[in-house]
Structure formats: structure tokens, C-alpha cells
Short mmCIF file of C-alpha atoms and ligand atoms in Angstrom, two decimals:
data_model
loop_
_atom_site.label_atom_id
_atom_site.label_comp_id
_atom_site.label_asym_id
_atom_site.label_seq_id
_atom_site.Cartn_x
_atom_site.Cartn_y
_atom_site.Cartn_z
CA MET A 2 -29.34 8.76 -6.10
CA PHE A 3 -29.96 5.10 -5.38
CA ALA A 4 -26.76 4.20 -7.20
CA PHE A 5 -24.78 6.72 -5.17
CA VAL A 6 -26.17 5.47 -1.86
CA THR A 7 -25.40 1.91 -2.89
CA LEU A 8 -21.84 2.87 -3.82
CA VAL A 9 -21.36 4.57 -0.47
CA LEU A 10 -22.67 1.56 1.43
CA VAL A 11 -20.55 -0.80 -0.60
CA LEU A 12 -17.41 1.27 -0.09
CA LEU A 13 -17.96 1.70 3.62
CA GLY A 14 -18.87 -1.89 4.37
CA GLY A 15 -16.37 -4.27 5.90
CA PRO A 16 -14.77 -7.04 3.90
CA GLY A 17 -17.33 -9.53 2.72
CA ALA A 18 -15.53 -12.60 3.98
CA SER A 19 -13.14 -13.70 6.63
CA ALA A 20 -9.48 -13.37 5.79
CA LEU A 21 -6.92 -16.12 5.47
CA ASP A 22 -6.68 -17.44 9.00
CA ASN A 23 -2.93 -17.21 9.54
CA GLY A 24 -2.94 -14.14 11.78
CA LEU A 25 -0.69 -12.23 9.37
CA ALA A 26 -1.01 -8.93 7.48
CA LEU A 27 -3.44 -7.41 9.95
CA THR A 28 -2.20 -4.13 8.50
CA PRO A 29 -0.68 -3.85 5.00
CA THR A 30 2.70 -5.57 4.74
CA MET A 31 5.78 -3.34 4.60
CA GLY A 32 9.15 -4.28 3.17
CA TRP A 33 11.55 -4.23 0.26
CA LEU A 34 11.35 -6.10 -3.04
CA PRO A 35 14.03 -5.95 -5.74
CA TRP A 36 11.97 -6.52 -8.87
CA GLU A 37 11.25 -3.07 -10.31
CA ARG A 38 14.72 -1.70 -9.51
CA PHE A 39 16.97 -4.74 -10.05
CA THR A 40 14.77 -6.89 -12.34
CA CYS A 41 16.45 -10.14 -13.42
CA ASN A 42 20.04 -8.96 -13.38
CA VAL A 43 22.02 -12.17 -12.96
CA ASP A 44 25.33 -10.87 -14.26
CA CYS A 45 27.40 -10.89 -11.11
CA LEU A 46 30.65 -10.86 -13.08
CA GLU A 47 29.97 -7.58 -14.89
CA ASP A 48 27.67 -6.00 -12.35
CA PRO A 49 28.37 -7.51 -8.91
CA GLU A 50 26.80 -4.55 -7.08
CA ASN A 51 23.39 -4.87 -8.70
CA CYS A 52 22.93 -8.52 -9.58
CA ILE A 53 20.40 -10.74 -7.78
CA SER A 54 22.63 -12.33 -5.16
CA GLU A 55 22.72 -13.01 -1.44
CA GLN A 56 25.02 -10.02 -1.09
CA LEU A 57 22.32 -7.67 -2.37
CA PHE A 58 19.76 -8.92 0.15
CA MET A 59 22.26 -8.83 3.02
CA GLN A 60 23.18 -5.26 2.19
CA MET A 61 19.55 -4.24 2.08
CA ALA A 62 18.84 -6.00 5.39
CA GLU A 63 21.76 -4.18 7.05
CA LEU A 64 20.56 -0.85 5.70
CA MET A 65 16.98 -1.47 6.70
CA VAL A 66 18.18 -1.58 10.27
CA SER A 67 20.94 1.06 10.22
CA GLU A 68 19.00 3.63 8.18
CA GLY A 69 15.83 3.57 10.21
CA TRP A 70 13.60 1.63 7.76
CA LYS A 71 12.87 -1.11 10.27
CA ASP A 72 12.01 1.41 12.96
CA VAL A 73 9.22 2.91 10.87
CA GLY A 74 7.78 -0.50 9.94
CA TYR A 75 9.53 -1.89 6.84
CA GLU A 76 10.04 -5.47 7.94
CA TYR A 77 10.16 -7.95 5.05
CA VAL A 78 13.29 -8.24 2.90
CA CYS A 79 11.97 -10.10 -0.10
CA ILE A 80 13.56 -12.06 -2.90
CA ASP A 81 11.79 -11.87 -6.27
CA ASP A 82 12.35 -13.90 -9.45
CA CYS A 83 15.75 -15.17 -10.69
CA TRP A 84 17.09 -16.56 -7.43
CA LEU A 85 16.80 -20.18 -8.54
CA ALA A 86 19.21 -22.58 -10.15
CA SER A 87 18.08 -23.67 -13.58
CA LYS A 88 17.16 -27.16 -12.29
CA ARG A 89 15.74 -28.69 -9.14
CA ASN A 90 17.80 -31.08 -7.00
CA LYS A 91 17.47 -34.79 -7.86
CA ASP A 92 15.05 -35.29 -4.97
CA GLY A 93 12.77 -32.61 -6.44
CA THR A 94 13.59 -29.88 -3.94
CA LEU A 95 14.38 -26.35 -5.01
CA LYS A 96 17.88 -25.02 -5.14
CA ALA A 97 19.13 -21.43 -5.17
CA ASP A 98 21.65 -20.48 -7.84
CA PRO A 99 24.89 -21.76 -6.29
CA LYS A 100 27.06 -18.96 -7.65
CA ARG A 101 24.88 -16.07 -6.60
CA PHE A 102 23.58 -17.62 -3.35
CA PRO A 103 26.58 -19.70 -2.26
CA SER A 104 25.48 -19.81 1.39
CA GLY A 105 21.92 -20.87 0.54
CA ILE A 106 18.54 -19.43 1.46
CA GLY A 107 18.50 -20.91 4.97
CA HIS A 108 21.64 -18.98 5.77
CA LEU A 109 20.16 -15.80 4.31
CA ALA A 110 17.02 -16.29 6.41
CA ASN A 111 19.14 -16.60 9.56
CA PHE A 112 21.03 -13.46 8.62
CA VAL A 113 17.82 -11.50 8.02
CA HIS A 114 16.24 -12.82 11.24
CA SER A 115 19.33 -11.88 13.24
CA ARG A 116 18.64 -8.28 12.19
CA GLY A 117 15.08 -8.51 13.49
CA LEU A 118 13.65 -8.67 9.96
CA LYS A 119 11.75 -11.27 7.94
CA LEU A 120 12.61 -12.96 4.66
CA GLY A 121 10.33 -13.21 1.66
CA ILE A 122 10.79 -15.51 -1.34
CA TYR A 123 9.27 -15.89 -4.81
CA GLN A 124 7.82 -18.81 -6.73
CA ASP A 125 5.18 -19.42 -9.37
CA VAL A 126 1.98 -21.46 -9.57
CA GLY A 127 2.88 -22.69 -13.06
CA THR A 128 5.63 -24.82 -14.55
CA LEU A 129 8.09 -21.92 -14.82
CA THR A 130 8.53 -18.57 -13.10
CA CYS A 131 7.90 -15.52 -15.26
CA ALA A 132 11.64 -15.28 -15.96
CA GLY A 133 11.81 -18.97 -16.90
CA TYR A 134 13.17 -20.67 -13.76
CA PRO A 135 11.61 -23.89 -12.41
CA GLY A 136 8.04 -23.20 -11.19
CA SER A 137 6.14 -24.92 -8.39
CA PHE A 138 3.55 -26.78 -10.47
CA GLY A 139 3.56 -30.41 -9.32
CA TYR A 140 5.74 -29.55 -6.31
CA TYR A 141 3.51 -27.39 -4.11
CA ASP A 142 3.91 -29.47 -0.94
CA ILE A 143 7.63 -30.00 -1.39
CA ASP A 144 8.23 -26.29 -2.03
CA ALA A 145 6.07 -25.13 0.87
CA GLN A 146 8.01 -27.45 3.17
CA THR A 147 11.35 -26.31 1.75
CA PHE A 148 10.44 -22.67 2.40
CA ALA A 149 9.35 -23.50 5.95
CA ASP A 150 12.56 -25.47 6.55
CA TRP A 151 14.64 -22.56 5.33
CA GLY A 152 12.83 -20.17 7.68
CA VAL A 153 11.07 -18.16 5.00
CA ASP A 154 8.37 -15.72 6.23
CA LEU A 155 6.59 -14.66 3.03
CA LEU A 156 5.90 -16.20 -0.35
CA LYS A 157 5.15 -14.10 -3.41
CA PHE A 158 3.41 -16.59 -5.70
CA ASP A 159 3.37 -15.48 -9.32
CA GLY A 160 1.05 -16.78 -12.04
CA CYS A 161 3.08 -17.33 -15.23
CA TYR A 162 3.07 -20.59 -17.23
CA TYR A 163 -0.11 -22.13 -15.77
CA LYS A 164 -1.85 -24.88 -17.74
CA ASP A 165 -5.41 -23.57 -17.63
CA ILE A 166 -7.62 -21.36 -15.52
CA GLU A 167 -8.72 -24.28 -13.32
CA SER A 168 -5.17 -25.27 -12.44
CA LEU A 169 -4.28 -21.63 -11.81
CA VAL A 170 -7.11 -21.21 -9.30
CA GLU A 171 -6.60 -24.62 -7.72
CA GLY A 172 -2.85 -24.02 -7.56
CA TYR A 173 -3.25 -20.76 -5.66
CA LYS A 174 -5.60 -22.45 -3.20
CA TYR A 175 -3.46 -25.52 -2.84
CA MET A 176 -0.31 -23.56 -2.07
CA SER A 177 -2.13 -21.59 0.62
CA ILE A 178 -3.14 -24.82 2.30
CA ALA A 179 0.32 -26.34 1.82
CA LEU A 180 1.97 -23.33 3.49
CA ASN A 181 -0.48 -23.57 6.35
CA ARG A 182 0.22 -27.28 6.79
CA THR A 183 3.92 -26.63 7.36
CA GLY A 184 3.01 -25.01 10.67
CA ARG A 185 5.26 -22.03 9.96
CA SER A 186 3.72 -18.54 9.71
CA ILE A 187 4.26 -17.68 6.06
CA LEU A 188 2.55 -14.61 4.63
CA TYR A 189 1.01 -15.43 1.26
CA SER A 190 1.19 -12.82 -1.50
CA CYS A 191 -0.81 -13.79 -4.61
CA GLU A 192 -1.24 -12.60 -8.18
CA TRP A 193 -4.35 -14.73 -8.66
CA PRO A 194 -6.87 -12.05 -9.74
CA LEU A 195 -4.37 -10.49 -12.15
CA TYR A 196 -4.03 -13.77 -14.05
CA SER A 197 -7.60 -15.01 -13.68
CA ARG A 198 -9.43 -11.80 -14.67
CA PRO A 199 -9.24 -12.46 -18.44
CA PHE A 200 -11.31 -15.62 -17.84
CA GLN A 201 -13.63 -14.68 -15.00
CA GLU A 202 -14.51 -11.80 -12.69
CA PRO A 203 -12.40 -12.43 -9.56
CA ASN A 204 -14.28 -13.76 -6.56
CA TYR A 205 -12.68 -11.68 -3.82
CA THR A 206 -14.59 -13.47 -1.08
CA GLU A 207 -12.74 -16.60 -2.09
CA ILE A 208 -9.38 -14.93 -2.77
CA ARG A 209 -9.43 -13.32 0.69
CA GLN A 210 -9.80 -16.73 2.28
CA TYR A 211 -6.55 -17.91 0.73
CA CYS A 212 -4.25 -14.89 0.28
CA ASN A 213 -2.91 -12.11 2.50
CA HIS A 214 -2.67 -9.78 -0.47
CA TRP A 215 -3.23 -10.05 -4.17
CA ARG A 216 -2.08 -8.19 -7.26
CA ASN A 217 -4.94 -7.09 -9.52
CA TYR A 218 -3.20 -5.18 -12.23
CA GLY A 219 -0.05 -5.32 -14.40
CA ASP A 220 3.49 -4.63 -13.22
CA ILE A 221 4.44 -1.17 -12.08
CA LEU A 222 7.17 0.64 -14.00
CA ASP A 223 9.32 3.55 -12.93
CA SER A 224 7.12 6.13 -14.65
CA TRP A 225 4.26 8.52 -14.02
CA SER A 226 2.15 6.93 -16.74
CA SER A 227 2.42 3.62 -14.91
CA VAL A 228 1.44 5.06 -11.51
CA LYS A 229 -1.36 6.99 -13.19
CA SER A 230 -2.73 3.90 -14.92
CA ILE A 231 -2.76 1.94 -11.66
CA LEU A 232 -4.73 4.72 -9.96
CA ALA A 233 -7.18 5.03 -12.84
CA TRP A 234 -7.73 1.29 -13.00
CA THR A 235 -8.17 0.99 -9.23
CA ALA A 236 -10.74 3.81 -9.21
CA SER A 237 -12.61 2.20 -12.09
CA LYS A 238 -12.91 -1.08 -10.15
CA GLN A 239 -13.29 0.32 -6.66
CA GLU A 240 -16.78 -1.05 -6.10
CA SER A 241 -15.40 -4.57 -6.07
CA LEU A 242 -11.87 -3.87 -4.79
CA VAL A 243 -12.55 -1.69 -1.74
CA PRO A 244 -14.89 -4.07 0.12
CA ALA A 245 -12.42 -6.91 -0.46
CA ALA A 246 -9.71 -5.26 1.64
CA GLY A 247 -9.42 -5.49 5.39
CA PRO A 248 -7.19 -6.84 8.15
CA GLY A 249 -5.57 -10.04 6.89
CA GLY A 250 -6.16 -9.41 3.16
CA TRP A 251 -5.29 -6.45 0.92
CA ASN A 252 -5.39 -5.32 -2.68
CA ASP A 253 -1.81 -4.91 -3.88
CA PRO A 254 -1.26 -2.13 -6.46
CA ASP A 255 2.41 -3.20 -6.68
CA MET A 256 5.71 -1.76 -5.48
CA LEU A 257 6.65 1.77 -4.46
CA VAL A 258 9.11 3.13 -7.03
CA ILE A 259 9.95 6.20 -4.95
CA GLY A 260 13.67 6.97 -4.88
CA ASN A 261 14.38 5.76 -8.43
CA PHE A 262 14.59 7.63 -11.74
CA GLY A 263 11.18 8.00 -13.31
CA LEU A 264 9.00 10.00 -10.93
CA SER A 265 9.30 13.72 -10.25
CA TRP A 266 9.17 14.81 -6.62
CA ASP A 267 5.46 15.60 -6.86
CA GLN A 268 4.76 12.22 -8.46
CA GLN A 269 6.62 10.49 -5.64
CA VAL A 270 4.42 12.36 -3.17
CA THR A 271 1.38 11.21 -5.14
CA GLN A 272 2.45 7.58 -5.04
CA MET A 273 3.10 7.65 -1.30
CA ALA A 274 -0.15 9.47 -0.53
CA LEU A 275 -2.35 7.29 -2.72
CA TRP A 276 -0.74 4.02 -1.60
CA ALA A 277 -1.66 5.12 1.94
CA ILE A 278 -5.23 5.89 0.87
CA MET A 279 -5.48 2.50 -0.89
CA ALA A 280 -4.27 0.60 2.20
CA ALA A 281 -1.63 -0.89 -0.09
CA PRO A 282 1.21 -3.15 0.97
CA LEU A 283 4.30 -0.92 0.99
CA PHE A 284 7.09 -2.77 -0.79
CA MET A 285 9.81 -0.38 -1.82
CA SER A 286 11.70 -1.34 -4.94
CA ASN A 287 14.66 0.98 -4.88
CA ASP A 288 18.33 1.00 -3.97
CA LEU A 289 18.61 1.73 -0.27
CA ARG A 290 22.37 2.28 -0.77
CA HIS A 291 21.71 5.22 -3.05
CA ILE A 292 18.58 7.16 -2.20
CA SER A 293 18.12 10.89 -1.79
CA PRO A 294 17.37 12.20 1.70
CA ARG A 295 14.13 13.65 0.34
CA SER A 296 12.81 10.34 -1.02
CA LYS A 297 13.95 8.60 2.13
CA GLY A 298 12.10 11.15 4.24
CA LEU A 299 8.95 10.60 2.20
CA LEU A 300 9.13 6.80 2.49
CA GLN A 301 9.82 7.10 6.21
CA ASN A 302 7.14 9.73 6.87
CA LYS A 303 5.49 8.44 10.03
CA ASP A 304 2.23 10.33 9.50
CA VAL A 305 1.72 8.79 6.06
CA ILE A 306 2.73 5.35 7.28
CA ALA A 307 0.24 5.72 10.15
CA ILE A 308 -2.52 6.34 7.60
CA ASN A 309 -1.42 3.33 5.55
CA GLN A 310 -1.28 1.16 8.66
CA ASP A 311 -4.48 2.44 10.27
CA PRO A 312 -5.91 -0.39 12.38
CA LEU A 313 -9.46 0.08 11.10
CA GLY A 314 -8.13 -1.48 7.91
CA LYS A 315 -10.57 0.04 5.44
CA GLN A 316 -9.32 0.85 1.96
CA GLY A 317 -10.01 4.34 0.59
CA TYR A 318 -11.65 5.22 -2.71
CA ARG A 319 -11.94 7.99 -5.24
CA LEU A 320 -14.71 10.26 -4.06
CA ARG A 321 -14.88 12.54 -7.04
CA LYS A 322 -13.21 13.56 -10.24
CA ASP A 323 -13.63 17.23 -10.93
CA LYS A 324 -11.96 18.28 -14.18
CA ASN A 325 -8.25 17.72 -13.53
CA PHE A 326 -8.69 17.18 -9.78
CA GLU A 327 -9.37 13.90 -8.03
CA VAL A 328 -10.43 13.70 -4.41
CA TRP A 329 -9.80 10.40 -2.64
CA GLU A 330 -10.69 9.60 0.95
CA ARG A 331 -10.16 6.81 3.43
CA PRO A 332 -11.93 6.22 6.75
CA LEU A 333 -9.55 5.87 9.67
CA SER A 334 -9.95 4.79 13.27
CA ASN A 335 -11.15 7.29 15.91
CA LEU A 336 -13.51 9.04 13.50
CA ALA A 337 -10.63 10.39 11.43
CA TRP A 338 -10.37 10.52 7.64
CA ALA A 339 -7.49 10.77 5.22
CA VAL A 340 -8.19 12.90 2.16
CA ALA A 341 -5.98 13.19 -0.90
CA VAL A 342 -6.39 15.83 -3.57
CA LEU A 343 -4.54 14.96 -6.75
CA ASN A 344 -3.95 17.41 -9.58
CA GLN A 345 -3.80 15.46 -12.83
CA LYS A 346 -2.95 18.48 -14.95
CA GLU A 347 0.44 18.04 -16.61
CA ILE A 348 0.87 21.65 -17.64
CA GLY A 349 1.20 24.93 -15.78
CA GLY A 350 1.92 25.60 -12.14
CA PRO A 351 0.30 24.92 -8.76
CA GLN A 352 -3.48 25.03 -8.96
CA LYS A 353 -5.97 25.96 -6.28
CA TYR A 354 -8.86 23.62 -5.57
CA ALA A 355 -11.66 24.63 -3.24
CA PHE A 356 -14.35 22.29 -2.00
CA SER A 357 -16.77 22.02 0.88
CA THR A 358 -15.92 19.93 3.92
CA SER A 359 -19.52 18.72 3.80
CA ALA A 360 -18.47 16.46 0.94
CA LEU A 361 -15.89 14.64 3.06
CA GLY A 362 -16.14 11.55 5.19
CA GLN A 363 -19.49 10.59 3.70
CA GLY A 364 -20.81 13.92 4.88
CA LEU A 365 -19.70 13.24 8.44
CA GLY A 366 -15.95 13.91 8.38
CA CYS A 367 -16.30 17.39 9.82
CA VAL A 368 -19.49 17.10 11.87
CA PRO A 369 -19.78 19.14 13.95
CA ALA A 370 -16.20 20.24 13.37
CA CYS A 371 -12.83 18.82 12.52
CA PHE A 372 -9.23 19.72 12.84
CA ILE A 373 -7.32 19.39 9.59
CA THR A 374 -3.63 18.63 9.27
CA GLN A 375 -1.85 18.67 5.93
CA ILE A 376 0.46 15.66 5.91
CA LEU A 377 1.95 15.98 2.41
CA PRO A 378 3.76 17.55 0.65
CA VAL A 379 4.75 19.19 3.95
CA LYS A 380 3.19 18.94 7.36
CA GLU A 381 1.10 21.91 8.34
CA GLU A 382 -1.73 22.40 10.80
CA LEU A 383 -4.53 23.92 8.77
CA GLY A 384 -6.80 24.53 11.74
CA LEU A 385 -10.37 24.02 12.66
CA TYR A 386 -13.20 23.63 10.15
CA THR A 387 -16.93 23.14 10.50
CA TRP A 388 -19.07 20.81 8.40
CA ILE A 389 -19.82 23.66 6.01
CA SER A 390 -16.36 25.18 5.65
CA LEU A 391 -14.71 25.77 2.36
CA LEU A 392 -11.40 23.99 2.15
CA LYS A 393 -8.76 25.31 -0.24
CA VAL A 394 -5.63 23.48 -1.25
CA LEU A 395 -2.86 24.31 -3.66
CA VAL A 396 -1.67 21.29 -5.65
CA ASN A 397 1.30 21.03 -8.00
CA PRO A 398 0.88 19.40 -11.42
CA THR A 399 0.78 15.59 -10.94
CA GLY A 400 1.20 16.22 -7.20
CA THR A 401 -1.06 15.47 -4.27
CA VAL A 402 -2.03 17.20 -1.07
CA LEU A 403 -2.70 14.64 1.64
CA LEU A 404 -4.82 15.74 4.60
CA LYS A 405 -5.93 14.16 7.83
CA LEU A 406 -9.26 15.19 9.29
CA GLN A 407 -9.86 14.58 12.96
CA ALA A 408 -13.51 14.92 13.92
CA TYR A 409 -14.67 16.20 17.26
CA GLN A 410 -16.80 13.59 18.92
CA PRO A 411 -20.09 15.16 19.96
CA ASP A 412 -20.66 12.72 22.82
CA GLU A 413 -17.59 14.09 24.54
CA TYR A 414 -19.53 17.28 25.09
CA SER A 415 -22.53 18.32 27.11
CA SER A 416 -25.92 17.62 25.62
CA HIS A 417 -27.14 21.21 25.61
CA THR A 418 -24.64 22.01 22.88
CA THR A 419 -26.57 22.21 19.67
CA GLY A 420 -23.96 23.48 17.28
CA VAL A 421 -20.51 24.77 17.01
CA GLY A 422 -19.09 27.99 15.72
CA PHE A 423 -15.68 29.47 15.62
CA VAL A 424 -14.96 31.81 18.45
CA SER A 425 -12.69 34.70 17.77
CA ASN A 426 -11.97 37.52 20.14
CA ASN A 427 -14.13 35.59 22.65
CA ASP A 428 -17.26 36.30 20.63
CA THR A 429 -19.48 33.26 20.13
CA ASN A 430 -20.81 32.76 16.62
CA ASP A 431 -18.23 34.91 14.96
CA TYR A 432 -17.80 33.04 11.70
CA SER A 433 -15.02 35.22 10.38
CA ASP A 434 -12.55 32.39 10.63
CA TYR A 435 -14.92 30.09 8.85
CA ASP A 436 -15.13 32.57 6.02
CA ASP A 437 -11.44 32.88 5.48
CA ASN A 438 -10.47 29.44 6.74
CA ASN A 439 -7.91 30.82 9.08
CA ALA A 440 -8.91 29.01 12.22
CA THR A 441 -6.02 28.65 14.63
CA SER A 442 -5.31 26.64 17.72
CA ASP A 443 -6.67 29.59 19.74
CA ASP A 444 -10.00 28.85 18.17
CA ILE A 445 -9.82 25.28 19.37
CA ILE A 446 -9.34 26.39 22.92
CA SER A 447 -12.33 28.67 22.50
CA ILE A 448 -14.46 26.00 20.92
CA ILE A 449 -13.72 23.58 23.71
CA THR A 450 -14.77 26.23 26.20
CA VAL A 451 -18.05 26.69 24.41
CA LEU A 452 -18.69 22.96 24.11
CA GLU A 453 -18.08 22.36 27.82
CA PRO A 454 -16.43 18.94 27.91
CA LEU A 455 -18.24 16.59 30.28
C1 LIG B 23 5.73 -10.87 -12.86
C2 LIG B 23 5.33 -10.16 -11.58
C3 LIG B 23 6.42 -9.17 -11.18
C4 LIG B 23 7.74 -9.90 -11.03
C5 LIG B 23 8.08 -10.65 -12.30
C6 LIG B 23 9.29 -11.55 -12.11
O1 LIG B 23 5.75 -10.02 -13.96
O2 LIG B 23 4.11 -9.51 -11.72
O3 LIG B 23 6.08 -8.50 -9.98
O4 LIG B 23 7.67 -10.76 -9.92
O5 LIG B 23 6.99 -11.48 -12.71
O6 LIG B 23 9.58 -12.28 -13.26
#
């Protein structure tokens, strides 16, 4: 019991330390990142459409505006590895590959800014980037200044080819300070805990002070087993991860691979729902030129994005694992909760899961009552529930049902109200709707009548 109470307090507490003081990432960052989909394709002769080149980023920027991505919040067009020339300039400054980025990064930044978007770039704390291009080690100040001069808005700082754990940690800190010193607002995306964990348990209080988000776990792949392993790992470490997240600093479970090849529809729904629960940065790694309307609709779903971007800024957690079902929940602003029910069974058809609302929102999600909306896989008003209702959902194999619970606030009602019951046919205390969970909006009107708003 003590352990459970402690876990609850830990998970509900705010972040243990102040965030990096650059005023950025007050909600999880949203944007596009090529790595998972385009990797290190540098063959612009054979594959000009898909190679890492300025053309690719310009096309994505155009589409982010014309196809509604920007309107729903995707803002950062990011460059990942393999943009560099094989050597620095003679003066030590970085240089983009002249063939693939003939106009240079400054020009690309202007282009992206002219579309109302922001540009992200990639470098590495060590001597080489993960793909073997010149790293920032020994050049932190010069590189930070170069990025600022070019008009870069985000730096993803990888952790390959570091000398030792001390230089890795010091390098991440140093680059944060160097970016800050440039005077330009540059969001700082780290992989510090991912690389330091083999040597020491990450100190998230410290990491939060230097980074706007941080990768904890290995690279995502375009597969269900990869998404599944990220979820399992995150749940296993949630006692330390969840309190670390908050406005200004977020755990980063890696890119969204929705719209690619490896995830079924239900698995795409699961990724979107759980990335919202985890308050994850939403970096799509897909081809915005070729994406199905269904995947696009999922990635642009405003209700899910609103959960991800909730201003309270608390990360959700796995509440329970019940055979093949997992229930996750996340506190939201205005006494609301997001709840995700994931069916891990990889055989059979849709499965029913029934559980009491009293388990949700730390026992308070539906006190005295709540209105529940199913957000995914399709939007549906489920109606009004009390704190002791039985909630039933039907979940496809490897799929997720995402719900939003909106609590009624007792102080909005007169003090003589001691409880709340469903009212059907104008009869107070008729619990028939509670029994079959068929509360409708008529019931809400009735309930409000009974509760006599002040
Ligand atoms: C690492 C990172 C990836 C990607 C590649 C690029 O593996 O974790 O996200 O940036 O490097 O080489």
C-alpha cells in the first residue's frame, strides 16, 4: 500500500527542477524529422526524390503549410544526420554538403521562416556524428554561433563518438550554454540520458536544466515490435521519467512513424494515442508527399493533439496491466483526464475490456461524475458516468481506445447537493443508465437540473 501511494505521489508531482530557461518547448515540440523514413540516403544521382538534400526539406516545408500540418501545430522542419560536408571549412566552421545543399543552410532557414515555420539541425557531442560526419567536439562555441548565424531554431544533439562519460555529460551542458550565449532562441534536443545510462542512472533534475527534451531509449524503427518495446521500457521506468517531464523539458520516445510501411492501422492509432499520453514531442518521420488520408487524419487529429499539448504539461503513466490489456492515464488541465486502453493481444478479434471508473484519475477522475468522449479510433460521445460506473471498451488487437474524461466540478454546484445520480424519465436516482452505461446528453441536462448550478 505504501509503495502504491508513493508511486501515485511521485507520478502526480510536478517536475523536480526548473526547466532550461530559454522559454521554449512549453508544450511538447511538434515537427518533422527525416531520420526514420529517409535515413542517410545521400545518393541524389540515383534517388533525387528521397536523398537528404535542401530540396527534400523545402518540399516538406511547402507541404507542411499547404496540407494543413502547420495549422494543427507541426512547426519545426528538422534536418537530421548526413547534411554535412565530409570536412569543416579551413576556419573551423561547419559546411553543408555543397552538392546536396548548394544554397546553404542560411538560405534554407530563410525559406522555412518565410513559410512561418522553424528550422531544426543536427550535430553530435562527440568527434563524429553517428553516420560519421564531423562532430562538434572541440567546436561547441563555433558551431553554436554558426547555427545562430544561419537562423537555426532547434538543435538535435546526438551522442555518438564521445571520448568518455565525463566529456559526454560536460559536452551536453556546454552546448546548452553555448547556444544560450548566442542570444538566439534555439530549442535544444538531447540524447544525453540514452548515452549516459550505461554508466550512471540519469539525473533528470540536471538534464532538465540543460535540455528541452531528451531521448532515453534506442532508435525507433518502422515496426510494431519497436513501438511496443518503447512503451514497455517507458512503463518500466515511469517512476523516474514521469516526474522529469513538464513545461520546458520532455522525455522523447522518438519519432512518429505513422504513415509509413510497418504499422497496421490499429498500431498507428496506438502510437498516436500513447505519444499523447506520454506528452511526447511529436516529430513525424514520414513522406508528406505520399501519405494516406487516413494516416494524415490521425496525425492531424485535433483532439489527440490537444491532449498531447495540454498546458498542464504532466506526462501520463501506465496505471495497470491486466492480462493483455494496459490502461494508461494522463492528468489534463481543467480536471480532465486522458485514458488509453491498449490491447496487447496479437491474435483474435476485438476484445471487450470492462473496468470501474473509480480506478481512473487517481480515484477522482469521475467524482462525482464525468462525461466521457472516445477520441480514438473514432470520436464518439460515450455519455455521463459516475465514480462507480462500469466502463466498457472494445479494443482491436494491438490497437488502443483513447478516451477523455471531463469531470464535473462540485464547487460549481449548490452546497446542499450531496451526490449525483442519473436521471431518466425525470426520476431522480434512477440508476438504470448507470447499469447499462447508456447515459445520453439528455441525462446531462437532467443532472444539471438536479445539481442546481449556482
Ligand atoms: C542516432 C540517433 C537517431 C539519428 C541517427 C543519425 O542513432 O538516435 O535519431 O539521429 O543517430 O545518424
